């Protein structure tokens, strides 16, 4: 019994050693590194997005590292606790989704907080902590750590006289992402059930509510390691999870969803089960509802692959154009050769996309449609 355990420990050590140069750099800065430096410091590619080859897949590494369930401690995500008799009412009036979703079997939902103009302030994962509907409601909101204090301030500003306490939960709890990775595999995952879910040490273990098959989320006490609870799992670094998100086309945090700038439907909120069009009013609802019922969402966040680049890497936020020079969208973020971009869906499929740097350097991109998008989409028509 000791041999497999020893092998897993050795594999984990090798994975961590291979990423040590990146671990010394703060996570929010790693995503902004020049492309050439990322390719030098990052581990080899983890597998192509559907229909696109990166050319950097390391099959030998996949074969020797226990390629299966990956557990990632999300240091870049913060937790906000909302508890009190009026906690449900407070959230219901501010988030895009219906809090009743959390009283289902999965006890979690994806949602966004919008400003009065209907643009994204915070994207959050909401978790129901209380088990009994008759007891005092208690929730945890997972958000980008960079804007956690702003989220707390936002909730307190709209709390008014509601009986709800809002505070940070970071000192006690830590968020983990759980996913399985196999080159090009976009099928639903088979994540083992965590052994300690009902023992009191694990407040939350849920299926990620955004996309079927994307993975799971777990919230544990800070001293607990998720790999101790999931047999034959491996702890990975945050860049591996970021690449996983990019290849699935799942945006997350203020880099992918610029605060006060991004629109929820362009950010695939409806595709990711993050909005209810039948609930009561919430802050920023008007534009989102009107766009859904009367408009067409021509731009959407899509996964992209960087095919080649010139002397300098592209900047996050750079304009993306067609070969004919037509403006198609913006680059939202990338790591290695994978990333996300806000693009005109009908005009970028099967076409070469370009980012032209200030020095005239050309970065060539390609975009693809995730397999989890609905099959029939009006925005795919070329207007």
PDB file of C-alpha atoms in Angstrom, residues 36-307:
ATOM      1  CA  UNK A  36       7.633  34.230 -24.383  1.00  0.00           C
ATOM      2  CA  UNK A  37       8.312  34.318 -20.641  1.00  0.00           C
ATOM      3  CA  UNK A  38       5.129  32.347 -19.887  1.00  0.00           C
ATOM      4  CA  UNK A  39       6.115  29.673 -22.380  1.00  0.00           C
ATOM      5  CA  UNK A  40       9.499  29.417 -20.682  1.00  0.00           C
ATOM      6  CA  UNK A  41       8.208  29.344 -17.117  1.00  0.00           C
ATOM      7  CA  UNK A  42       4.922  27.490 -17.514  1.00  0.00           C
ATOM      8  CA  UNK A  43       4.571  23.773 -17.765  1.00  0.00           C
ATOM      9  CA  UNK A  44       3.799  22.219 -21.168  1.00  0.00           C
ATOM     10  CA  UNK A  45       0.280  22.526 -22.567  1.00  0.00           C
ATOM     11  CA  UNK A  46      -2.402  20.419 -20.963  1.00  0.00           C
ATOM     12  CA  UNK A  47      -4.268  19.436 -24.082  1.00  0.00           C
ATOM     13  CA  UNK A  48      -5.947  21.271 -26.956  1.00  0.00           C
ATOM     14  CA  UNK A  49      -9.362  22.840 -27.018  1.00  0.00           C
ATOM     15  CA  UNK A  50     -11.841  21.062 -29.240  1.00  0.00           C
ATOM     16  CA  UNK A  51     -10.734  21.201 -32.864  1.00  0.00           C
ATOM     17  CA  UNK A  52      -7.581  23.257 -32.230  1.00  0.00           C
ATOM     18  CA  UNK A  53      -4.056  21.962 -31.721  1.00  0.00           C
ATOM     19  CA  UNK A  54      -1.600  23.859 -29.537  1.00  0.00           C
ATOM     20  CA  UNK A  55       1.447  21.879 -30.610  1.00  0.00           C
ATOM     21  CA  UNK A  56       2.765  21.761 -27.048  1.00  0.00           C
ATOM     22  CA  UNK A  57       1.095  18.702 -25.517  1.00  0.00           C
ATOM     23  CA  UNK A  58       3.430  16.641 -23.357  1.00  0.00           C
ATOM     24  CA  UNK A  59       2.089  13.085 -23.463  1.00  0.00           C
ATOM     25  CA  UNK A  60       5.014  11.763 -21.435  1.00  0.00           C
ATOM     26  CA  UNK A  61       4.145  14.114 -18.582  1.00  0.00           C
ATOM     27  CA  UNK A  62       0.491  13.113 -18.775  1.00  0.00           C
ATOM     28  CA  UNK A  63       1.478   9.472 -18.544  1.00  0.00           C
ATOM     29  CA  UNK A  64       3.732   9.886 -15.507  1.00  0.00           C
ATOM     30  CA  UNK A  65       1.857  12.413 -13.368  1.00  0.00           C
ATOM     31  CA  UNK A  66      -1.261  10.462 -12.430  1.00  0.00           C
ATOM     32  CA  UNK A  67      -3.335  12.297 -15.050  1.00  0.00           C
ATOM     33  CA  UNK A  68      -6.825  12.337 -13.535  1.00  0.00           C
ATOM     34  CA  UNK A  69      -8.439  14.320 -10.755  1.00  0.00           C
ATOM     35  CA  UNK A  70      -6.701  17.661 -10.184  1.00  0.00           C
ATOM     36  CA  UNK A  71      -7.198  19.739  -7.030  1.00  0.00           C
ATOM     37  CA  UNK A  72      -6.278  23.427  -7.156  1.00  0.00           C
ATOM     38  CA  UNK A  73      -6.231  25.799  -4.207  1.00  0.00           C
ATOM     39  CA  UNK A  74      -7.683  29.035  -5.580  1.00  0.00           C
ATOM     40  CA  UNK A  75      -5.562  31.654  -3.831  1.00  0.00           C
ATOM     41  CA  UNK A  76      -6.912  34.297  -6.199  1.00  0.00           C
ATOM     42  CA  UNK A  77     -10.492  33.828  -4.966  1.00  0.00           C
ATOM     43  CA  UNK A  78     -11.941  35.323  -1.774  1.00  0.00           C
ATOM     44  CA  UNK A  79     -14.931  34.300   0.350  1.00  0.00           C
ATOM     45  CA  UNK A  80     -17.600  36.610   1.786  1.00  0.00           C
ATOM     46  CA  UNK A  81     -20.037  35.344   4.415  1.00  0.00           C
ATOM     47  CA  UNK A  82     -23.635  36.630   4.412  1.00  0.00           C
ATOM     48  CA  UNK A  83     -25.758  35.427   7.329  1.00  0.00           C
ATOM     49  CA  UNK A  84     -28.963  36.575   9.000  1.00  0.00           C
ATOM     50  CA  UNK A  85     -32.755  36.431   8.794  1.00  0.00           C
ATOM     51  CA  UNK A  86     -32.777  38.742   5.755  1.00  0.00           C
ATOM     52  CA  UNK A  87     -29.693  37.328   3.992  1.00  0.00           C
ATOM     53  CA  UNK A  88     -31.773  35.661   1.268  1.00  0.00           C
ATOM     54  CA  UNK A  89     -33.766  38.840   0.614  1.00  0.00           C
ATOM     55  CA  UNK A  90     -30.576  40.898   0.400  1.00  0.00           C
ATOM     56  CA  UNK A  91     -29.022  38.631  -2.215  1.00  0.00           C
ATOM     57  CA  UNK A  92     -32.257  38.183  -4.162  1.00  0.00           C
ATOM     58  CA  UNK A  93     -32.439  41.923  -4.831  1.00  0.00           C
ATOM     59  CA  UNK A  94     -28.845  42.219  -6.028  1.00  0.00           C
ATOM     60  CA  UNK A  95     -27.837  39.122  -8.013  1.00  0.00           C
ATOM     61  CA  UNK A  96     -28.883  38.021 -11.499  1.00  0.00           C
ATOM     62  CA  UNK A  97     -29.902  34.492 -10.483  1.00  0.00           C
ATOM     63  CA  UNK A  98     -32.706  33.224  -8.277  1.00  0.00           C
ATOM     64  CA  UNK A  99     -31.496  32.257  -4.805  1.00  0.00           C
ATOM     65  CA  UNK A 100     -34.078  29.455  -4.792  1.00  0.00           C
ATOM     66  CA  UNK A 101     -31.672  27.511  -7.033  1.00  0.00           C
ATOM     67  CA  UNK A 102     -29.449  26.930  -3.997  1.00  0.00           C
ATOM     68  CA  UNK A 103     -32.182  24.970  -2.226  1.00  0.00           C
ATOM     69  CA  UNK A 104     -31.893  22.254  -4.847  1.00  0.00           C
ATOM     70  CA  UNK A 105     -29.670  19.201  -4.654  1.00  0.00           C
ATOM     71  CA  UNK A 106     -26.490  21.090  -5.607  1.00  0.00           C
ATOM     72  CA  UNK A 107     -26.806  23.954  -3.036  1.00  0.00           C
ATOM     73  CA  UNK A 108     -24.815  26.315  -5.256  1.00  0.00           C
ATOM     74  CA  UNK A 109     -25.424  28.807  -8.046  1.00  0.00           C
ATOM     75  CA  UNK A 110     -23.496  31.095 -10.357  1.00  0.00           C
ATOM     76  CA  UNK A 111     -24.541  34.753 -10.519  1.00  0.00           C
ATOM     77  CA  UNK A 112     -23.367  38.297 -11.113  1.00  0.00           C
ATOM     78  CA  UNK A 113     -23.790  41.614  -9.363  1.00  0.00           C
ATOM     79  CA  UNK A 114     -24.520  44.417 -11.834  1.00  0.00           C
ATOM     80  CA  UNK A 115     -24.367  48.191 -11.611  1.00  0.00           C
ATOM     81  CA  UNK A 116     -27.333  50.427 -12.408  1.00  0.00           C
ATOM     82  CA  UNK A 117     -26.295  50.447 -16.101  1.00  0.00           C
ATOM     83  CA  UNK A 118     -26.494  46.649 -16.254  1.00  0.00           C
ATOM     84  CA  UNK A 119     -22.738  46.053 -16.471  1.00  0.00           C
ATOM     85  CA  UNK A 120     -20.831  43.515 -14.402  1.00  0.00           C
ATOM     86  CA  UNK A 121     -19.415  44.508 -11.035  1.00  0.00           C
ATOM     87  CA  UNK A 122     -18.712  41.049  -9.576  1.00  0.00           C
ATOM     88  CA  UNK A 123     -19.082  37.473 -10.799  1.00  0.00           C
ATOM     89  CA  UNK A 124     -19.669  35.115  -7.902  1.00  0.00           C
ATOM     90  CA  UNK A 125     -20.260  31.518  -6.942  1.00  0.00           C
ATOM     91  CA  UNK A 126     -22.926  31.419  -4.221  1.00  0.00           C
ATOM     92  CA  UNK A 127     -23.027  28.542  -1.745  1.00  0.00           C
ATOM     93  CA  UNK A 128     -25.800  27.716   0.711  1.00  0.00           C
ATOM     94  CA  UNK A 129     -24.268  26.817   4.067  1.00  0.00           C
ATOM     95  CA  UNK A 130     -27.403  26.400   6.212  1.00  0.00           C
ATOM     96  CA  UNK A 131     -29.068  23.007   5.821  1.00  0.00           C
ATOM     97  CA  UNK A 132     -32.565  23.819   7.067  1.00  0.00           C
ATOM     98  CA  UNK A 133     -34.800  26.391   5.344  1.00  0.00           C
ATOM     99  CA  UNK A 134     -36.435  27.154   8.709  1.00  0.00           C
ATOM    100  CA  UNK A 135     -33.133  28.196  10.263  1.00  0.00           C
ATOM    101  CA  UNK A 136     -31.252  31.451   9.816  1.00  0.00           C
ATOM    102  CA  UNK A 137     -30.025  31.636   6.195  1.00  0.00           C
ATOM    103  CA  UNK A 138     -26.254  31.497   5.749  1.00  0.00           C
ATOM    104  CA  UNK A 139     -24.350  31.853   2.479  1.00  0.00           C
ATOM    105  CA  UNK A 140     -20.793  32.069   1.196  1.00  0.00           C
ATOM    106  CA  UNK A 141     -19.988  34.173  -1.864  1.00  0.00           C
ATOM    107  CA  UNK A 142     -16.827  33.301  -3.765  1.00  0.00           C
ATOM    108  CA  UNK A 143     -15.417  36.198  -5.766  1.00  0.00           C
ATOM    109  CA  UNK A 144     -12.183  37.549  -7.222  1.00  0.00           C
ATOM    110  CA  UNK A 145      -9.954  38.366  -4.246  1.00  0.00           C
ATOM    111  CA  UNK A 146      -8.941  41.615  -5.917  1.00  0.00           C
ATOM    112  CA  UNK A 147     -12.457  43.029  -5.497  1.00  0.00           C
ATOM    113  CA  UNK A 148     -13.519  41.212  -2.334  1.00  0.00           C
ATOM    114  CA  UNK A 149     -13.490  44.359  -0.173  1.00  0.00           C
ATOM    115  CA  UNK A 150     -15.563  46.159  -2.806  1.00  0.00           C
ATOM    116  CA  UNK A 151     -18.123  43.353  -2.750  1.00  0.00           C
ATOM    117  CA  UNK A 152     -18.404  43.584   1.047  1.00  0.00           C
ATOM    118  CA  UNK A 153     -18.884  47.353   0.767  1.00  0.00           C
ATOM    119  CA  UNK A 154     -21.470  46.896  -1.995  1.00  0.00           C
ATOM    120  CA  UNK A 155     -23.508  44.453   0.091  1.00  0.00           C
ATOM    121  CA  UNK A 156     -23.398  46.676   3.161  1.00  0.00           C
ATOM    122  CA  UNK A 157     -24.448  49.713   1.132  1.00  0.00           C
ATOM    123  CA  UNK A 158     -27.625  47.980  -0.083  1.00  0.00           C
ATOM    124  CA  UNK A 159     -28.316  46.180   3.182  1.00  0.00           C
ATOM    125  CA  UNK A 160     -30.099  49.283   4.610  1.00  0.00           C
ATOM    126  CA  UNK A 161     -32.167  47.946   7.525  1.00  0.00           C
ATOM    127  CA  UNK A 162     -32.095  44.295   6.575  1.00  0.00           C
ATOM    128  CA  UNK A 163     -30.914  41.917   9.279  1.00  0.00           C
ATOM    129  CA  UNK A 164     -27.877  40.403   7.614  1.00  0.00           C
ATOM    130  CA  UNK A 165     -24.236  40.340   8.610  1.00  0.00           C
ATOM    131  CA  UNK A 166     -21.572  40.626   5.901  1.00  0.00           C
ATOM    132  CA  UNK A 167     -17.941  39.706   6.575  1.00  0.00           C
ATOM    133  CA  UNK A 168     -14.861  38.052   5.102  1.00  0.00           C
ATOM    134  CA  UNK A 169     -14.452  34.302   5.633  1.00  0.00           C
ATOM    135  CA  UNK A 170     -10.900  34.052   4.292  1.00  0.00           C
ATOM    136  CA  UNK A 171      -9.235  33.525   7.653  1.00  0.00           C
ATOM    137  CA  UNK A 172     -11.130  30.297   8.237  1.00  0.00           C
ATOM    138  CA  UNK A 173     -11.917  28.903   4.775  1.00  0.00           C
ATOM    139  CA  UNK A 174     -10.289  28.261   1.400  1.00  0.00           C
ATOM    140  CA  UNK A 175     -11.827  27.536  -2.019  1.00  0.00           C
ATOM    141  CA  UNK A 176     -10.632  24.614  -4.142  1.00  0.00           C
ATOM    142  CA  UNK A 177     -11.396  23.707  -7.742  1.00  0.00           C
ATOM    143  CA  UNK A 178     -11.598  20.052  -8.732  1.00  0.00           C
ATOM    144  CA  UNK A 179     -11.443  18.910 -12.339  1.00  0.00           C
ATOM    145  CA  UNK A 180     -10.300  16.080 -14.544  1.00  0.00           C
ATOM    146  CA  UNK A 181      -8.184  16.652 -17.592  1.00  0.00           C
ATOM    147  CA  UNK A 182      -7.587  14.458 -20.616  1.00  0.00           C
ATOM    148  CA  UNK A 183      -6.349  15.812 -23.946  1.00  0.00           C
ATOM    149  CA  UNK A 184      -9.342  17.048 -25.927  1.00  0.00           C
ATOM    150  CA  UNK A 185     -11.873  15.336 -23.652  1.00  0.00           C
ATOM    151  CA  UNK A 186     -14.970  17.546 -23.375  1.00  0.00           C
ATOM    152  CA  UNK A 187     -17.284  14.853 -21.998  1.00  0.00           C
ATOM    153  CA  UNK A 188     -18.863  15.086 -18.506  1.00  0.00           C
ATOM    154  CA  UNK A 189     -16.427  14.265 -15.712  1.00  0.00           C
ATOM    155  CA  UNK A 190     -16.575  11.474 -13.184  1.00  0.00           C
ATOM    156  CA  UNK A 191     -15.293  13.165 -10.023  1.00  0.00           C
ATOM    157  CA  UNK A 192     -15.141  10.824  -7.000  1.00  0.00           C
ATOM    158  CA  UNK A 193     -17.411  11.804  -4.110  1.00  0.00           C
ATOM    159  CA  UNK A 194     -15.450  13.470  -1.326  1.00  0.00           C
ATOM    160  CA  UNK A 195     -15.212  11.206   1.690  1.00  0.00           C
ATOM    161  CA  UNK A 196     -15.485  13.940   4.335  1.00  0.00           C
ATOM    162  CA  UNK A 197     -18.496  15.852   3.040  1.00  0.00           C
ATOM    163  CA  UNK A 198     -20.726  15.041   6.005  1.00  0.00           C
ATOM    164  CA  UNK A 199     -18.135  14.876   8.752  1.00  0.00           C
ATOM    165  CA  UNK A 200     -18.290  18.570   9.611  1.00  0.00           C
ATOM    166  CA  UNK A 201     -14.855  19.432   8.224  1.00  0.00           C
ATOM    167  CA  UNK A 202     -16.076  20.266   4.719  1.00  0.00           C
ATOM    168  CA  UNK A 203     -18.719  23.022   4.580  1.00  0.00           C
ATOM    169  CA  UNK A 204     -19.244  22.706   0.839  1.00  0.00           C
ATOM    170  CA  UNK A 205     -18.647  20.152  -1.893  1.00  0.00           C
ATOM    171  CA  UNK A 206     -20.674  20.886  -5.028  1.00  0.00           C
ATOM    172  CA  UNK A 207     -20.756  20.407  -8.753  1.00  0.00           C
ATOM    173  CA  UNK A 208     -19.662  23.585 -10.544  1.00  0.00           C
ATOM    174  CA  UNK A 209     -23.049  25.026 -11.558  1.00  0.00           C
ATOM    175  CA  UNK A 210     -21.801  26.910 -14.617  1.00  0.00           C
ATOM    176  CA  UNK A 211     -21.103  24.199 -17.190  1.00  0.00           C
ATOM    177  CA  UNK A 212     -21.958  20.493 -17.119  1.00  0.00           C
ATOM    178  CA  UNK A 213     -18.777  18.430 -16.849  1.00  0.00           C
ATOM    179  CA  UNK A 214     -16.503  21.383 -16.028  1.00  0.00           C
ATOM    180  CA  UNK A 215     -15.649  20.153 -12.517  1.00  0.00           C
ATOM    181  CA  UNK A 216     -16.464  20.646  -8.838  1.00  0.00           C
ATOM    182  CA  UNK A 217     -15.952  23.273  -6.160  1.00  0.00           C
ATOM    183  CA  UNK A 218     -15.064  22.626  -2.521  1.00  0.00           C
ATOM    184  CA  UNK A 219     -14.673  24.949   0.450  1.00  0.00           C
ATOM    185  CA  UNK A 220     -12.504  23.608   3.250  1.00  0.00           C
ATOM    186  CA  UNK A 221     -10.936  24.846   6.463  1.00  0.00           C
ATOM    187  CA  UNK A 222      -7.601  26.458   5.602  1.00  0.00           C
ATOM    188  CA  UNK A 223      -5.613  23.750   7.371  1.00  0.00           C
ATOM    189  CA  UNK A 224      -7.267  20.973   5.346  1.00  0.00           C
ATOM    190  CA  UNK A 225      -5.855  19.687   2.031  1.00  0.00           C
ATOM    191  CA  UNK A 226      -8.392  18.511  -0.529  1.00  0.00           C
ATOM    192  CA  UNK A 227      -6.076  15.803  -1.830  1.00  0.00           C
ATOM    193  CA  UNK A 228      -6.472  14.062   1.532  1.00  0.00           C
ATOM    194  CA  UNK A 229     -10.202  13.725   0.895  1.00  0.00           C
ATOM    195  CA  UNK A 230     -10.228  12.598  -2.748  1.00  0.00           C
ATOM    196  CA  UNK A 231      -8.448   9.296  -3.436  1.00  0.00           C
ATOM    197  CA  UNK A 232      -5.801   9.278  -6.172  1.00  0.00           C
ATOM    198  CA  UNK A 233      -5.998  13.037  -6.730  1.00  0.00           C
ATOM    199  CA  UNK A 234      -3.090  15.400  -7.392  1.00  0.00           C
ATOM    200  CA  UNK A 235      -2.661  18.975  -6.185  1.00  0.00           C
ATOM    201  CA  UNK A 236      -1.986  21.280  -9.116  1.00  0.00           C
ATOM    202  CA  UNK A 237      -1.093  24.959  -9.334  1.00  0.00           C
ATOM    203  CA  UNK A 238      -3.534  27.772 -10.263  1.00  0.00           C
ATOM    204  CA  UNK A 239      -2.163  28.119 -13.818  1.00  0.00           C
ATOM    205  CA  UNK A 240      -3.406  24.609 -14.592  1.00  0.00           C
ATOM    206  CA  UNK A 241      -6.924  25.609 -13.569  1.00  0.00           C
ATOM    207  CA  UNK A 242      -6.661  28.825 -15.601  1.00  0.00           C
ATOM    208  CA  UNK A 243      -5.711  26.838 -18.692  1.00  0.00           C
ATOM    209  CA  UNK A 244      -8.598  24.483 -17.995  1.00  0.00           C
ATOM    210  CA  UNK A 245     -10.991  27.455 -17.886  1.00  0.00           C
ATOM    211  CA  UNK A 246      -9.581  29.030 -21.023  1.00  0.00           C
ATOM    212  CA  UNK A 247      -9.863  25.849 -23.043  1.00  0.00           C
ATOM    213  CA  UNK A 248     -13.445  25.383 -21.940  1.00  0.00           C
ATOM    214  CA  UNK A 249     -14.207  29.059 -22.605  1.00  0.00           C
ATOM    215  CA  UNK A 250     -15.254  29.871 -19.011  1.00  0.00           C
ATOM    216  CA  UNK A 251     -14.502  33.466 -17.889  1.00  0.00           C
ATOM    217  CA  UNK A 252     -13.851  34.243 -14.237  1.00  0.00           C
ATOM    218  CA  UNK A 253     -12.683  37.300 -12.306  1.00  0.00           C
ATOM    219  CA  UNK A 254     -11.941  40.905 -13.129  1.00  0.00           C
ATOM    220  CA  UNK A 255      -9.368  40.206 -15.852  1.00  0.00           C
ATOM    221  CA  UNK A 256     -11.828  38.219 -17.967  1.00  0.00           C
ATOM    222  CA  UNK A 257     -14.803  40.358 -16.905  1.00  0.00           C
ATOM    223  CA  UNK A 258     -13.580  43.967 -16.506  1.00  0.00           C
ATOM    224  CA  UNK A 259     -15.473  45.682 -13.706  1.00  0.00           C
ATOM    225  CA  UNK A 260     -18.095  48.159 -14.905  1.00  0.00           C
ATOM    226  CA  UNK A 261     -17.323  47.368 -18.552  1.00  0.00           C
ATOM    227  CA  UNK A 262     -18.389  43.798 -19.407  1.00  0.00           C
ATOM    228  CA  UNK A 263     -22.010  42.971 -20.238  1.00  0.00           C
ATOM    229  CA  UNK A 264     -23.519  39.832 -18.657  1.00  0.00           C
ATOM    230  CA  UNK A 265     -25.060  38.231 -21.758  1.00  0.00           C
ATOM    231  CA  UNK A 266     -21.921  38.878 -23.822  1.00  0.00           C
ATOM    232  CA  UNK A 267     -20.091  37.103 -20.990  1.00  0.00           C
ATOM    233  CA  UNK A 268     -22.263  33.983 -21.523  1.00  0.00           C
ATOM    234  CA  UNK A 269     -24.169  34.444 -18.267  1.00  0.00           C
ATOM    235  CA  UNK A 270     -27.286  32.755 -19.656  1.00  0.00           C
ATOM    236  CA  UNK A 271     -25.268  29.881 -21.136  1.00  0.00           C
ATOM    237  CA  UNK A 272     -23.599  29.343 -17.740  1.00  0.00           C
ATOM    238  CA  UNK A 273     -26.852  29.080 -15.753  1.00  0.00           C
ATOM    239  CA  UNK A 274     -26.214  32.427 -14.071  1.00  0.00           C
ATOM    240  CA  UNK A 275     -29.418  34.395 -14.686  1.00  0.00           C
ATOM    241  CA  UNK A 276     -33.125  34.032 -14.052  1.00  0.00           C
ATOM    242  CA  UNK A 277     -35.506  35.865 -16.390  1.00  0.00           C
ATOM    243  CA  UNK A 278     -38.546  35.035 -14.245  1.00  0.00           C
ATOM    244  CA  UNK A 279     -37.484  36.246 -10.790  1.00  0.00           C
ATOM    245  CA  UNK A 280     -38.367  39.645  -9.378  1.00  0.00           C
ATOM    246  CA  UNK A 281     -36.416  42.854  -9.904  1.00  0.00           C
ATOM    247  CA  UNK A 282     -32.730  43.132  -9.123  1.00  0.00           C
ATOM    248  CA  UNK A 283     -30.155  45.857  -9.571  1.00  0.00           C
ATOM    249  CA  UNK A 284     -29.219  46.267 -13.256  1.00  0.00           C
ATOM    250  CA  UNK A 285     -32.007  44.000 -14.503  1.00  0.00           C
ATOM    251  CA  UNK A 286     -33.524  46.288 -17.155  1.00  0.00           C
ATOM    252  CA  UNK A 287     -30.774  46.158 -19.790  1.00  0.00           C
ATOM    253  CA  UNK A 288     -30.185  42.420 -19.326  1.00  0.00           C
ATOM    254  CA  UNK A 289     -33.876  41.537 -19.617  1.00  0.00           C
ATOM    255  CA  UNK A 290     -34.435  43.849 -22.598  1.00  0.00           C
ATOM    256  CA  UNK A 291     -31.447  42.431 -24.465  1.00  0.00           C
ATOM    257  CA  UNK A 292     -32.598  38.884 -23.800  1.00  0.00           C
ATOM    258  CA  UNK A 293     -36.195  39.402 -24.907  1.00  0.00           C
ATOM    259  CA  UNK A 294     -35.748  41.804 -27.835  1.00  0.00           C
ATOM    260  CA  UNK A 295     -32.127  41.764 -28.942  1.00  0.00           C
ATOM    261  CA  UNK A 296     -29.417  39.529 -30.352  1.00  0.00           C
ATOM    262  CA  UNK A 297     -26.111  39.035 -28.543  1.00  0.00           C
ATOM    263  CA  UNK A 298     -23.697  39.348 -31.465  1.00  0.00           C
ATOM    264  CA  UNK A 299     -20.535  39.423 -29.339  1.00  0.00           C
ATOM    265  CA  UNK A 300     -19.589  36.713 -26.872  1.00  0.00           C
ATOM    266  CA  UNK A 301     -16.579  35.604 -24.880  1.00  0.00           C
ATOM    267  CA  UNK A 302     -14.974  32.729 -26.791  1.00  0.00           C
ATOM    268  CA  UNK A 303     -11.884  30.535 -26.276  1.00  0.00           C
ATOM    269  CA  UNK A 304      -8.976  31.446 -28.513  1.00  0.00           C
ATOM    270  CA  UNK A 305      -5.653  29.886 -29.452  1.00  0.00           C
ATOM    271  CA  UNK A 306      -2.549  31.944 -30.193  1.00  0.00           C
ATOM    272  CA  UNK A 307      -1.126  30.481 -33.395  1.00  0.00           C
TER     273      UNK A 307
END
